[in-house]
Coordinates of C-alpha atoms in Angstrom, one line a residue:
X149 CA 14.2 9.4 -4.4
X150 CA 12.0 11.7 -2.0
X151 CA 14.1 14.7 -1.1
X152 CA 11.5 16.4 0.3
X153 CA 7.7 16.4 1.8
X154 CA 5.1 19.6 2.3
X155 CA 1.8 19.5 3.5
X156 CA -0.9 22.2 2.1
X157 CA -4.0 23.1 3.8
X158 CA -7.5 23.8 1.9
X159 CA -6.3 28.0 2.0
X160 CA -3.6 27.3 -0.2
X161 CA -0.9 27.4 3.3
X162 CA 1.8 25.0 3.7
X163 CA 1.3 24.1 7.4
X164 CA 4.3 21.2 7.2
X165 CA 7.3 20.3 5.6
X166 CA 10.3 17.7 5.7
X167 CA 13.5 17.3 4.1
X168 CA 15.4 14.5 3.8
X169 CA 18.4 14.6 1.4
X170 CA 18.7 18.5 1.2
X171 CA 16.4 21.5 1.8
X172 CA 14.1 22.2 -0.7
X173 CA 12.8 26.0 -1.0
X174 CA 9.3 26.2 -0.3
X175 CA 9.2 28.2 -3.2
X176 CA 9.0 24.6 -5.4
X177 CA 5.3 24.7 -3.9
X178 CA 4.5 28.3 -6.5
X179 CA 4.3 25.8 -9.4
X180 CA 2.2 23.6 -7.0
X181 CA 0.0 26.5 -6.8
X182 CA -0.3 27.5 -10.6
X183 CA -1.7 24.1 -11.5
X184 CA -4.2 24.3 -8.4
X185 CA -5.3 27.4 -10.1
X186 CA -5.5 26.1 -13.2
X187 CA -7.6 23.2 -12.0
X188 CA -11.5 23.7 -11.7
X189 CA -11.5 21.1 -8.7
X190 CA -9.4 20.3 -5.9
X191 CA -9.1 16.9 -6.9
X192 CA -8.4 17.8 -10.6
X193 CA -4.9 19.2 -10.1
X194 CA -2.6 16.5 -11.7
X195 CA -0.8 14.1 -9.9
X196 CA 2.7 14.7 -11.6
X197 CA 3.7 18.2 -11.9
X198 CA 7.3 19.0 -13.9
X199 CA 9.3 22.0 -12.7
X200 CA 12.4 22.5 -14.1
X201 CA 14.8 21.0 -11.7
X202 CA 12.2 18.9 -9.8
X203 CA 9.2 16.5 -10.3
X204 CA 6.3 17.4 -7.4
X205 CA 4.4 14.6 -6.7
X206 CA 1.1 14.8 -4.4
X207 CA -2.2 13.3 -3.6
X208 CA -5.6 14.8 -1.8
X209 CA -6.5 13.4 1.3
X210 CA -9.0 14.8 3.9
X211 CA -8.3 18.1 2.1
X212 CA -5.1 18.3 2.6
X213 CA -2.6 17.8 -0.2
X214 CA 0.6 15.7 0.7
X215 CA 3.5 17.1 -2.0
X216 CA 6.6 15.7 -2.3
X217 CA 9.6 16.7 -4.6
X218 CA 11.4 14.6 -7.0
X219 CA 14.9 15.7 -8.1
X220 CA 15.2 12.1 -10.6
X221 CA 12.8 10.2 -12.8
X222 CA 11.0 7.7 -10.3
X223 CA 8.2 5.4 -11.1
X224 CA 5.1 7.9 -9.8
X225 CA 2.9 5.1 -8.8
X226 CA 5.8 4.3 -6.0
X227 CA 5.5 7.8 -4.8
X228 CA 1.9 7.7 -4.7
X229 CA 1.4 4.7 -3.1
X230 CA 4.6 6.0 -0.4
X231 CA 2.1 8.9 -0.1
X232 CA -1.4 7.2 0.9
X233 CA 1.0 4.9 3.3
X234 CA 1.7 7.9 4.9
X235 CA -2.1 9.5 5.3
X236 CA -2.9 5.6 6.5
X237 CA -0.1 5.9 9.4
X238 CA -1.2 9.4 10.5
X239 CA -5.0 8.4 10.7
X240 CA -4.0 4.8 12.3
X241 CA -1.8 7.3 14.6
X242 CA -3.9 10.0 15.6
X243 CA -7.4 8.4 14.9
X244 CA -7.7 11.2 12.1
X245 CA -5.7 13.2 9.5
X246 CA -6.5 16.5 9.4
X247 CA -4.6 19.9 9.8
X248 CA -5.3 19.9 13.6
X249 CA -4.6 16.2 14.7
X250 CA -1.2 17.0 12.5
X251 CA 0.0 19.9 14.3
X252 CA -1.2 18.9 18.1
X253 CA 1.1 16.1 17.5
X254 CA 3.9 17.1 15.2
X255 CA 6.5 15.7 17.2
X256 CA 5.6 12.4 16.6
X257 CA 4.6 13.2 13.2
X258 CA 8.0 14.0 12.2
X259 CA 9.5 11.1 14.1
X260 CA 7.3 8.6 11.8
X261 CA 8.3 10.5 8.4
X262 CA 12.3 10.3 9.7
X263 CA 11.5 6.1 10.2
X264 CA 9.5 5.3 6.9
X265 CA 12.6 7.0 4.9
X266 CA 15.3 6.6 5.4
X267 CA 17.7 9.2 2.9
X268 CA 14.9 9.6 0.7
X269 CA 13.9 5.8 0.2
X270 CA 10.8 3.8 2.0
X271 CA 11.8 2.0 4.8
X272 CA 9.5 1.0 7.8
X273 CA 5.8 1.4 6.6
X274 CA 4.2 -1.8 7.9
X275 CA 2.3 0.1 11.2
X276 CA 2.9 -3.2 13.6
X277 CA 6.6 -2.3 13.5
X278 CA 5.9 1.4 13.6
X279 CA 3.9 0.9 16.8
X280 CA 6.9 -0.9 18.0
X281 CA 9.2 1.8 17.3
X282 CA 7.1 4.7 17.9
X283 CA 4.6 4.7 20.8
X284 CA 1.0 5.7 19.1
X285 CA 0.5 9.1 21.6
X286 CA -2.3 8.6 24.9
X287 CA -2.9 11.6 26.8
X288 CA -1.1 10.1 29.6
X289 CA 2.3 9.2 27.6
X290 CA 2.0 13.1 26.2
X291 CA 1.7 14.4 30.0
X292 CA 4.5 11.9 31.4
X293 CA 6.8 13.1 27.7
X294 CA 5.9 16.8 28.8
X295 CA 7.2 16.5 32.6
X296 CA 10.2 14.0 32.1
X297 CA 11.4 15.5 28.7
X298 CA 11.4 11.8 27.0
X299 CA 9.8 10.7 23.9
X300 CA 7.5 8.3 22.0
X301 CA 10.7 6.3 20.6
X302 CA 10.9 2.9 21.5
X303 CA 14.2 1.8 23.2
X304 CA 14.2 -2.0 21.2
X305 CA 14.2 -2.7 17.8
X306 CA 11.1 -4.3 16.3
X307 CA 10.7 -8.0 16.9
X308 CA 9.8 -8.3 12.8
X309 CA 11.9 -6.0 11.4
X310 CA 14.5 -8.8 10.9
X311 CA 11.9 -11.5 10.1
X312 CA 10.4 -13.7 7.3
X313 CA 7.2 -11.9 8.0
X314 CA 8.1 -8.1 8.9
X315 CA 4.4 -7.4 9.1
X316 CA 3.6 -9.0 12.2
X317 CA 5.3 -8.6 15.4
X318 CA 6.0 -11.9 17.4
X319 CA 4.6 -12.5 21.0
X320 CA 1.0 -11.5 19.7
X321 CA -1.8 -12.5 22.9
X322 CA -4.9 -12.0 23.0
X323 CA -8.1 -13.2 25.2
X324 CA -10.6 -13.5 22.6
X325 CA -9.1 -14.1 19.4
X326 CA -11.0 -12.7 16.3
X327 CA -11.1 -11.7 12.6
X328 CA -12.9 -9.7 10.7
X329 CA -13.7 -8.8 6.8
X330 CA -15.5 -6.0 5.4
X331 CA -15.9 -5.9 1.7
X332 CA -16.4 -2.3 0.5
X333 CA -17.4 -2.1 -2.9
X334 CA -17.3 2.0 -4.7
X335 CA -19.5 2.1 -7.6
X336 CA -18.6 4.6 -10.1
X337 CA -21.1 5.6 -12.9
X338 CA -22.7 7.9 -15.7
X339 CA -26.2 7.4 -16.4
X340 CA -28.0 9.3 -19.8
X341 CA -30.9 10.7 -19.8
X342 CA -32.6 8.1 -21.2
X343 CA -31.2 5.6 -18.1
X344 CA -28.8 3.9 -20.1
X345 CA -25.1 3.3 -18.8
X346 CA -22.5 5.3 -20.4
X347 CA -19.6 3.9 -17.8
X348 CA -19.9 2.2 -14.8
X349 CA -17.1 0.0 -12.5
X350 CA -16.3 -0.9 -9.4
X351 CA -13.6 -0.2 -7.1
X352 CA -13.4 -2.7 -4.3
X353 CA -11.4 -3.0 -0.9
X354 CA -11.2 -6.0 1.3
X355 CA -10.2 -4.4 4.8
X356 CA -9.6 -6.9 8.0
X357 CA -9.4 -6.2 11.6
X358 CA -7.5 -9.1 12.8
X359 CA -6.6 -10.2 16.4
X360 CA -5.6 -13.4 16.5
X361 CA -2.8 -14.7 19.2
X362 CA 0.7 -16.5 17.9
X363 CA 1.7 -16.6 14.3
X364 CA -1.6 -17.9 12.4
X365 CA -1.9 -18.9 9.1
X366 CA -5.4 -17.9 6.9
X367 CA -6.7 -19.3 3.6
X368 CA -9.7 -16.8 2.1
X369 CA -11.8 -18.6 -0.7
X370 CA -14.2 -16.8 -3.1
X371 CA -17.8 -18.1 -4.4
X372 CA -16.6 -16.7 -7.8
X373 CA -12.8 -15.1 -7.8
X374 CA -13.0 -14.8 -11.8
X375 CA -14.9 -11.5 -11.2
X376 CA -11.8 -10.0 -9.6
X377 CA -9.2 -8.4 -12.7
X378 CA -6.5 -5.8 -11.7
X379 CA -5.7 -6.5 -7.8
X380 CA -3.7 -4.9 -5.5
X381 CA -2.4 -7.2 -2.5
X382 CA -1.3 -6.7 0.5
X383 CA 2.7 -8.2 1.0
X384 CA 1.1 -10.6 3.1
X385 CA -0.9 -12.5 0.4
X386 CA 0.9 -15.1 -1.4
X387 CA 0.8 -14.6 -4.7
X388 CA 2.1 -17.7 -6.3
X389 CA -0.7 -19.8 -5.0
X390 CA -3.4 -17.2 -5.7
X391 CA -2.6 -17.2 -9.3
X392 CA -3.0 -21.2 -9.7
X393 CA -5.8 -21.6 -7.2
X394 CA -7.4 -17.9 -7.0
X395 CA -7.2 -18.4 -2.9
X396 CA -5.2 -15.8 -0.8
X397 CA -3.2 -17.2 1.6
X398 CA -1.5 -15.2 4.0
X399 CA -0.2 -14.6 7.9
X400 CA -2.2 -11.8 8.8
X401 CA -0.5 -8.1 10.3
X402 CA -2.1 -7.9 13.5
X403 CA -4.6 -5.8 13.7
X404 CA -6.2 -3.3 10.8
X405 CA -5.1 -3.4 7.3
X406 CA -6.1 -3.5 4.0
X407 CA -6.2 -7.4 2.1
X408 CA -6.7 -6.1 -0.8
X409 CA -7.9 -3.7 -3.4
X410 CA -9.9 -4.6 -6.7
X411 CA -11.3 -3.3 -9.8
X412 CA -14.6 -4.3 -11.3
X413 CA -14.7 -2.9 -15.2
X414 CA -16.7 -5.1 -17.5
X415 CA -19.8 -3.2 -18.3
X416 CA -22.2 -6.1 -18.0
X417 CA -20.8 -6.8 -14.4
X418 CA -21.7 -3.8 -12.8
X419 CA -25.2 -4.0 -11.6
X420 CA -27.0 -0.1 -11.0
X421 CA -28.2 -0.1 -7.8
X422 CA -30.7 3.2 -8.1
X423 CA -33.0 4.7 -11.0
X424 CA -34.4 8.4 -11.6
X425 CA -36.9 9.7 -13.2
X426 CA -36.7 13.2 -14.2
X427 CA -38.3 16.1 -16.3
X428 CA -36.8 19.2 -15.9
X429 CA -38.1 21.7 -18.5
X430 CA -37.0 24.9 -19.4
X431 CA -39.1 27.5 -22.1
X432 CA -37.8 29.7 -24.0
X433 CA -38.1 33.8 -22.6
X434 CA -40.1 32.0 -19.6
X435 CA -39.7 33.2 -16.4
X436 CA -40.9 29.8 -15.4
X437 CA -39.2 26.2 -15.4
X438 CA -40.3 22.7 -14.3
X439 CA -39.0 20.2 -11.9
X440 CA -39.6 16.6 -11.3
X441 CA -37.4 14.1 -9.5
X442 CA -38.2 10.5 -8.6
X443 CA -35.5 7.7 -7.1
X444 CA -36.1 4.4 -6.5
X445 CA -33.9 1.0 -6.0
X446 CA -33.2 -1.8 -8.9
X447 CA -31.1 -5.0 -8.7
X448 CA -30.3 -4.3 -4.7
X449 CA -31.5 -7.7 -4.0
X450 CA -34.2 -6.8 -1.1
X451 CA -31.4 -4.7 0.7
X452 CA -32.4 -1.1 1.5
X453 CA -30.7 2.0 0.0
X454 CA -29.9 4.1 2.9
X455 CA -28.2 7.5 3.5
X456 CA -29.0 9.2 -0.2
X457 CA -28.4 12.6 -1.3
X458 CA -28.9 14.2 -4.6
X459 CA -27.4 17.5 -5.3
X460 CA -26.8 19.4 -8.9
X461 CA -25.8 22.7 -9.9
X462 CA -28.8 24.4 -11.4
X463 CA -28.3 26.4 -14.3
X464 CA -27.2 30.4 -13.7
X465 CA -30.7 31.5 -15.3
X466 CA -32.6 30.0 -12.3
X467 CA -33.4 32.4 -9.5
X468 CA -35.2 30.3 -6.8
X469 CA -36.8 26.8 -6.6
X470 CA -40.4 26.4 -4.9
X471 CA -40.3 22.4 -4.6
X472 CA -41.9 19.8 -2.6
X473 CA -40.0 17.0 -1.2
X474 CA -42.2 14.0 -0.4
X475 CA -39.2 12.6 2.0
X476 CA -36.4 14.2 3.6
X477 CA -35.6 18.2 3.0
X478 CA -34.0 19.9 0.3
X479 CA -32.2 23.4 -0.1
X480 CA -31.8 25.8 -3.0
X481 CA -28.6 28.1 -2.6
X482 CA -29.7 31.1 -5.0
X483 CA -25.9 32.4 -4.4
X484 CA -23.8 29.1 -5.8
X485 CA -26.7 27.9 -7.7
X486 CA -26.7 24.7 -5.5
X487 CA -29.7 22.4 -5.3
X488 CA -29.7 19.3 -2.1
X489 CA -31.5 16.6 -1.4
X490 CA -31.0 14.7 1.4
X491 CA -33.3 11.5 0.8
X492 CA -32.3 9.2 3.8
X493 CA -33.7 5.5 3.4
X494 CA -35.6 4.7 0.2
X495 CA -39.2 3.1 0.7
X496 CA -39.8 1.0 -2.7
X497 CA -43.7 0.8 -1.8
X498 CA -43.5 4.9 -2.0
X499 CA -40.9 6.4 -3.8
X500 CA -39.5 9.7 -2.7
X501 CA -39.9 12.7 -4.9
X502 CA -39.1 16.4 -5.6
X503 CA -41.4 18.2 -7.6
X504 CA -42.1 21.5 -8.1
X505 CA -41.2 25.0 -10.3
X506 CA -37.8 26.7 -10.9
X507 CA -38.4 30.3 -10.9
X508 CA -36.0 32.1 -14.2
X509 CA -34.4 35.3 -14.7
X510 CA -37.2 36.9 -16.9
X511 CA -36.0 37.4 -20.6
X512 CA -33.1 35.4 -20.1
X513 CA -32.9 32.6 -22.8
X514 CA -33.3 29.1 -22.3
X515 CA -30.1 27.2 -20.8
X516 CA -27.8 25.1 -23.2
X517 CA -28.4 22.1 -21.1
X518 CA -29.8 20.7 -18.4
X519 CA -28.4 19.8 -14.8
X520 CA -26.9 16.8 -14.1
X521 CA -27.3 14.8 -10.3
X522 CA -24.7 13.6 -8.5
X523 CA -26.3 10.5 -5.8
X524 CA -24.5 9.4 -3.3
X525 CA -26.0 6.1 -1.2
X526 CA -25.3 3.2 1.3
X527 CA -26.4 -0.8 0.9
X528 CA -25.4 -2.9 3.8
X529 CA -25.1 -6.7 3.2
X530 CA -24.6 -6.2 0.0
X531 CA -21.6 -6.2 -2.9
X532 CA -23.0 -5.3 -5.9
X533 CA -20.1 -7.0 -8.1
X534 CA -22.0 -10.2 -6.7
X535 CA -18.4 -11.2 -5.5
X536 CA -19.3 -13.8 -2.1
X537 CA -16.6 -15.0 0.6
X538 CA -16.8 -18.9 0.7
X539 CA -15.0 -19.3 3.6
X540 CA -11.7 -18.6 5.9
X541 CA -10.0 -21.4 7.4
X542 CA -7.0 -21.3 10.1
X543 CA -3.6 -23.1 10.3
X544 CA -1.0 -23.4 12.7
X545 CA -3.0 -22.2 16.1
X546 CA -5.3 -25.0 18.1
X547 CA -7.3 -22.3 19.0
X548 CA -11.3 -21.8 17.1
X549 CA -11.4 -17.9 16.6
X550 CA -14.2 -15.7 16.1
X551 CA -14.9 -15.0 12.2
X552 CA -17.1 -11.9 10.7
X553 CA -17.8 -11.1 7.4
X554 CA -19.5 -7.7 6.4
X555 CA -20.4 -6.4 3.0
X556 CA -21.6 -2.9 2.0
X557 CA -21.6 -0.9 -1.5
X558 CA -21.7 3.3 -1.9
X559 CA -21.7 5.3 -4.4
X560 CA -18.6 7.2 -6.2
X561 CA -18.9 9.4 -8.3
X562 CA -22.6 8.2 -9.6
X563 CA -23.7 10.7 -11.9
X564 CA -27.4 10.8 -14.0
X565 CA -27.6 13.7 -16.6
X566 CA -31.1 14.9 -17.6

């Protein structure tokens, strides 16, 4: 399975490595590093790299890439998935996961990769019972640890380790007992110049916060579940009864988790949340080009876009930009070529705007092809899918608890060419 497990910075340094069934050289990473080359992006080095003894294996997060080496032909999926559960524990640990949270606490960092595998194959990744065998650090526990010379390891095994329902630890109490969704919906797109959708889906997460005492069990119902194709659920969710009845049904991990993850692909489902208007001219030996830019919101049903920025790479020709933003500021990068807009909220009774003149290299000839925009946005209260919760009921416990729902789409990777 997983022999070993190195962690590389955004500089291209490995900062953290662990073996488990023998030591790998660090010298496995140089084929790491050839692809990374090869790839224009970070997140365009591919997933699955051969070497000729080994398979390495990684994934991005918070710009750090998690690579671990393969010595035998294993599903990649499994590894991947072993890999986010990892970046999950860490930021669930240590609040976040970057290179700094990783190395102030690297003790306890290697003590969570030694428990979720075990010679190579996943073993504890459900965080209730890592919590119970690994204390999550405090700066008092890391000052008492320092001056007694103990550790964060628990000294009993976890309560639902040996249980019908390892997720959840038994003896859960609590004084106000509550649960709460938030639907999170990614919207993914490529708009033509002329407006029309080349692509477009949705990724979607259901992600709860649970805190509910005893051993409770929850029944979720959808408005309309038939929009959901290609889920991902939690080990929790029964999945016998959601394929006859499309309702998950599950005793809850207590506290954060994910429910589930969904995809969203039929063209005519996917509602676009924003429109531009653009010209963007360029003449031919002109040292002169134009530039107009307009946004506004469609099919957000009366919710407010919030949080938007546009920014493009402007061809190499240009030389400055003299622009006028009607909302929010912009800036031109004359260096990388970088144009930014940060919009904020969009007003539909007066659209923002960014109008103005690109000034051009003089004699230079008129670029192949125009910029495209990449948008990034927030909507609260909204899923653009359309998908609705109908309702969660609770079994088993006496007790009424406190139920939330929250819904919110963003953008992807939204892209409008011009």
């Amino acid at each position: 399975m997983i022999h070993s497990l190195f962690l590389v910075n955004s500089s291209g340094d490995i900062f953290l490595e662990k073996h488990w069934k023998s030591v790998v050289s660090r010298s496995v990473c140089d084929y790491f590093f050839e692809a990374q080359e090869r790839a224009t992006e970070p997140e365009n080095v591919p997933p699955v790299i051969p070497t000729p003894h080994h398979y390495l294996i990684n994934v991005l997060r918070h710009k750090i890439f998690f690579v671990a080496v393969i010595q035998t032909e294993v599903p990649p999926l499994f590894v991947i998935e072993f890999l986010h559960r990892v970046v999950d524990t860490f930021q669930d640990y240590f609040g976040v996961c970057s290179e700094a949270a990783i190395k102030d606490n690297v003790v306890v960092v290697y003590e969570l990769l030694e428990e979720m595998l075990d010679n190579g194959f996943p073993l504890a990744t459900e965080s209730n019972i890592l919590k119970e065998l690994i204390k999550p650090p405090t700066i008092l526990r890391t000052v008492v640890n320092t001056i007694t010379g103990s550790t964060n390891v628990g000294e009993q095994l976890p309560t639902g380790q040996l249980s019908v329902v390892p997720w959840r630890r038994t003896g859960v109490k609590y004084t106000n007992n509550e649960a709460y969704f938030d639907v999170v919906e990614e919207i993914d797109a490529i708009i033509d110049k002329s407006g029309s959708t080349i692509t477009a889906e949705i990724q979607g997460v259901i992600d709860a916060c649970v805190k509910l005492t005893g051993m409770p069990d929850l029944t979720l119902s959808f408005m309309n579940p038939r929009l959901l194709d290609d889920v991902s659920f939690h080990p929790c969710v029964r999945f016998k009864r959601w394929e006859a009845e499309r309702i998950l049904s599950f005793i809850p991990p207590d506290g954060n988790f994910r429910l589930l993850s969904y995809h969203v692909s039929s063209q005519n489902l996917v509602a676009i949340p924003v429109y531009v208007k653009h010209n963007i001219t360029f003449r031919e030996n002109s040292s002169q080009g134009r530039f107009e830019l307009t946004l506004g919101p469609k099919q957000t049903m009366g919710k407010a876009v919030e949080s938007v920025l546009v920014s493009s790479q402007l061809p190499r020709g240009v030389l400055n930009a003299n622009l006028n933003a009607s909302q929010g500021t912009y800036t031109f990068d004359p260096v990388t070529k970088l144009l930014s807009w940060d919009v904020g909220k969009i007003n539909p009774q007066k659209l923002p705007s960014l109008k103005g003149s690109m000034s051009m290299q003089t004699g230079a000839s008129k670029p192949e092809e125009n910029p495209t925009f990449n948008i990034q946005f927030k909507i609260q209260q909204l899923a653009i899918s359309g998908l609705k919760v109908n309702r969660l009921d609770m079994y088993g416990e006496k007790y009424k608890p406190f139920k939330g729902i929250k819904y919110m789409t963003k953008a992807g990777k939204f892209q409008v060419r011009t």
